[in-house]
Short mmCIF file of C-alpha atoms in Angstrom, two decimals:
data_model
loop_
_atom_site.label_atom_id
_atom_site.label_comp_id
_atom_site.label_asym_id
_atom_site.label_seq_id
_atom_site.Cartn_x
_atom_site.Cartn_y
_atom_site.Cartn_z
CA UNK A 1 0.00 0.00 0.00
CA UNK A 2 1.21 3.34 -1.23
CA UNK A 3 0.40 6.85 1.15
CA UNK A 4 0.70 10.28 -0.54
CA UNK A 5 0.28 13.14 1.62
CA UNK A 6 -1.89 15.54 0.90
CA UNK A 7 0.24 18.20 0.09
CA UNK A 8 2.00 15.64 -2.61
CA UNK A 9 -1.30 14.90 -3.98
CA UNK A 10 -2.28 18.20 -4.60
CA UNK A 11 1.32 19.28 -5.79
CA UNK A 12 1.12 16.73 -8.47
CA UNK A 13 -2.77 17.14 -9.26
CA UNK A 14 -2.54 20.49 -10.86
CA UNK A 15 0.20 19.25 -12.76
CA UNK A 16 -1.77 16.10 -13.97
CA UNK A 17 -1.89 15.58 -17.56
CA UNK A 18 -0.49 13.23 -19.44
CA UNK A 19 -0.79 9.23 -21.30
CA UNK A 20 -1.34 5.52 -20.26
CA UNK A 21 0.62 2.21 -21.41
CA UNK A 22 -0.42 0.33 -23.99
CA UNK A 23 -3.07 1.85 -26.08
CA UNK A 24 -2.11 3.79 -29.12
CA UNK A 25 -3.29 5.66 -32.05
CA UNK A 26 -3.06 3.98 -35.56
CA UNK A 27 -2.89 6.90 -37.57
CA UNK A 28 0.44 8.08 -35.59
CA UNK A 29 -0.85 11.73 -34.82
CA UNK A 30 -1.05 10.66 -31.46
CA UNK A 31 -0.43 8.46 -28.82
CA UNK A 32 -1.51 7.73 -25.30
CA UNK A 33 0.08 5.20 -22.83
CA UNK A 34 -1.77 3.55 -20.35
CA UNK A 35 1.17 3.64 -17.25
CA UNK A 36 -1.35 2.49 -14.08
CA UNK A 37 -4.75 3.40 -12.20
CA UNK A 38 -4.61 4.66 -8.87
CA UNK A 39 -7.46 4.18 -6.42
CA UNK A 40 -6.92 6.65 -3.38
CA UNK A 41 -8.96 5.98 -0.11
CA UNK A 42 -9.64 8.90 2.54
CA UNK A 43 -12.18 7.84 4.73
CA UNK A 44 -11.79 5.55 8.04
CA UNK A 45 -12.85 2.71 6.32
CA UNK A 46 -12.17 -0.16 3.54
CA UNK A 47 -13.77 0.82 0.07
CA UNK A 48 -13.82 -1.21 -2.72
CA UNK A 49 -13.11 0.14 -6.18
CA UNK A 50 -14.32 -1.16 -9.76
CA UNK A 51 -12.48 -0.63 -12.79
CA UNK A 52 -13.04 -0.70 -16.10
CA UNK A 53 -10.61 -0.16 -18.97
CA UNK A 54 -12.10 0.56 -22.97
CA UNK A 55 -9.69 0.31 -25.84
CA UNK A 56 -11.56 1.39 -29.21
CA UNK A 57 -15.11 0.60 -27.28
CA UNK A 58 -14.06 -2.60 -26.04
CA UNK A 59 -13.62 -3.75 -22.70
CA UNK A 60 -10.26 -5.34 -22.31
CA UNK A 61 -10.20 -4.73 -18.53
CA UNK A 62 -12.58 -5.26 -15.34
CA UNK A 63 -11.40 -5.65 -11.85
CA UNK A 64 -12.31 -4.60 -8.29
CA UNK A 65 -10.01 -3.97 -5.88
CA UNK A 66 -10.77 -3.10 -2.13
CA UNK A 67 -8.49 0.03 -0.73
CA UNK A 68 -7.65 -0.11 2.76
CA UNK A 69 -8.64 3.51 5.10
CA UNK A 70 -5.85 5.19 5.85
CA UNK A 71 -3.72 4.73 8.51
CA UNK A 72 -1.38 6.75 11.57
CA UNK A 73 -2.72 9.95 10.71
CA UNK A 74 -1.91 9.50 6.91
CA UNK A 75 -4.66 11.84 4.74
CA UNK A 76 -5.33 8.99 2.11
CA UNK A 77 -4.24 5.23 1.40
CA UNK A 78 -3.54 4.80 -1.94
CA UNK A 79 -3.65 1.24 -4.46
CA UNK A 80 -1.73 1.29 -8.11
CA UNK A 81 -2.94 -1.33 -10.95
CA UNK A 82 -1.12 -1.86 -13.73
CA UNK A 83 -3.91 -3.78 -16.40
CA UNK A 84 -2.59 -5.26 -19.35
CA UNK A 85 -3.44 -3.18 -22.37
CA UNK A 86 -2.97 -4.39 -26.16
CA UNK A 87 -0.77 -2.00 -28.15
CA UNK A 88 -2.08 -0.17 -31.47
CA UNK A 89 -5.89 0.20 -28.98
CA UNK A 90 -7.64 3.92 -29.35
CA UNK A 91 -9.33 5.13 -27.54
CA UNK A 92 -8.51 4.73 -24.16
CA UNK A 93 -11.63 5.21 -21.67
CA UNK A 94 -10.76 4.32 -18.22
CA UNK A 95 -14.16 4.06 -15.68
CA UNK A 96 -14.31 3.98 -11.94
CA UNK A 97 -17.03 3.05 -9.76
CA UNK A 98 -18.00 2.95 -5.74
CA UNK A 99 -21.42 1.72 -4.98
CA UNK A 100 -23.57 3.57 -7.36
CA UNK A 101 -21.07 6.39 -8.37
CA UNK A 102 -18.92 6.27 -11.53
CA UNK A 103 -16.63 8.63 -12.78
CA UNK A 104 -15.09 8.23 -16.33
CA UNK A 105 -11.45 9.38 -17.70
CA UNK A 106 -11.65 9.95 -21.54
CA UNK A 107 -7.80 9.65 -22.71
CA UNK A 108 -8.01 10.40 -26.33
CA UNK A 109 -7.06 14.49 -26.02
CA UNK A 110 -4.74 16.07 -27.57
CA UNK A 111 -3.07 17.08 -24.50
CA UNK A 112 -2.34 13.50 -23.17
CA UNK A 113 0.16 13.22 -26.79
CA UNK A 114 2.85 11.31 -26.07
CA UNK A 115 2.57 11.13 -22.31
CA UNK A 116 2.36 7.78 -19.96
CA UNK A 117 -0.57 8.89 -17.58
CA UNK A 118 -2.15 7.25 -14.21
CA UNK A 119 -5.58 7.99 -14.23
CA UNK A 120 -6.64 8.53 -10.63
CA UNK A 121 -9.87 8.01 -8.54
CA UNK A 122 -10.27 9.21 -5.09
CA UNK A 123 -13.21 8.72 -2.85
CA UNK A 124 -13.38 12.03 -0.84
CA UNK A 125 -14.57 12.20 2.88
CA UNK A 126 -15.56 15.46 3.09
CA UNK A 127 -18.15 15.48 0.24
CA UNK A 128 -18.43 11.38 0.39
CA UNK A 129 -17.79 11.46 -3.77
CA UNK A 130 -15.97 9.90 -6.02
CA UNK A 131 -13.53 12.08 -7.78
CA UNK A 132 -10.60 11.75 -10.57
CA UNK A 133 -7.62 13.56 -11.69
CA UNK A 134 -4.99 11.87 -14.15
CA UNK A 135 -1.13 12.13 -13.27
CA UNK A 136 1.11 12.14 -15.75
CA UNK A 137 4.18 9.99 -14.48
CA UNK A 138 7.04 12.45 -15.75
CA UNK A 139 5.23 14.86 -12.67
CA UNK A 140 5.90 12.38 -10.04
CA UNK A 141 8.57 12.62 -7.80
CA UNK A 142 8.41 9.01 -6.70
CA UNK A 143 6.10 6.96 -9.43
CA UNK A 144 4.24 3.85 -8.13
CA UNK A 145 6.44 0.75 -8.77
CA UNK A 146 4.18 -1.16 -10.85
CA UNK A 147 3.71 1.38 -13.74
CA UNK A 148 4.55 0.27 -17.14
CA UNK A 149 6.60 3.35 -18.14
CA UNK A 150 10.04 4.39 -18.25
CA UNK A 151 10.33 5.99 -14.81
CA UNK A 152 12.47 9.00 -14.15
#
């Protein structure tokens, strides 16, 4: 289990665009990498995330993964995944759910070109919501281990 303090998270967040591993465009104008999802939990108790990953409209990922609270006065717990995605995929839609709440991360923008990005989900206390933000791994100080990117 990964922490990242809140003043980390934030640092990084609005500096958060980027790619993911795996999926690419065919006509070469652009391409996204798939590097990880990260599931961040910051209420006192375990929440279980579902994921979906969409290459081209097709889903070539589901999982759920349960997020431990977070612990000795840490602000959030945080979970990396590293799916398998086929090469030459567009477009890359990665979906999040808790309970009945789902929040969706388009990749195919322009501004994700060439970039190896960890969409993020975070399930807030304060508003009890499920929220998202994408990282782009060349941002990261210290990039979860199990991306599938060059790392710095």
């Amino acid at each position: 289990m990964e922490f990242l303090t809140r003043r980390q998270f934030l640092a990084t967040s609005s500096v958060s665009m980027g790619t993911l591993t795996g999926c690419s465009y065919l006509d070469g104008t652009s391409q996204v990498t798939l590097g990880g999802i990260s599931l961040v939990n910051t209420i006192s108790k375990v929440r279980e995330f579902h994921v979906t990953v969409k290459c081209n409209g097709e889903r070539i990922h589901q999982s759920s993964h349960e997020v431990e609270p977070p612990l000795d006065g840490k602000n959030n717990t945080m979970k990396t995944i590293a799916p398998d995605v086929p090469e030459n995929q567009y477009p890359i839609v990665v979906s999040g759910r808790i309970g009945n709440q789902q929040r969706t991360v388009d990749l195919n923008r322009d501004q994700f070109d060439g970039q190896c990005m960890i969409p993020t989900f975070i399930f807030e206390k304060y508003e009890g919501s499920l929220g998202t933000t994408v990282f782009a791994t060349e941002t990261l100080d210290d990039p979860p281990a199990v991306i599938k990117c060059d790392k710095k």
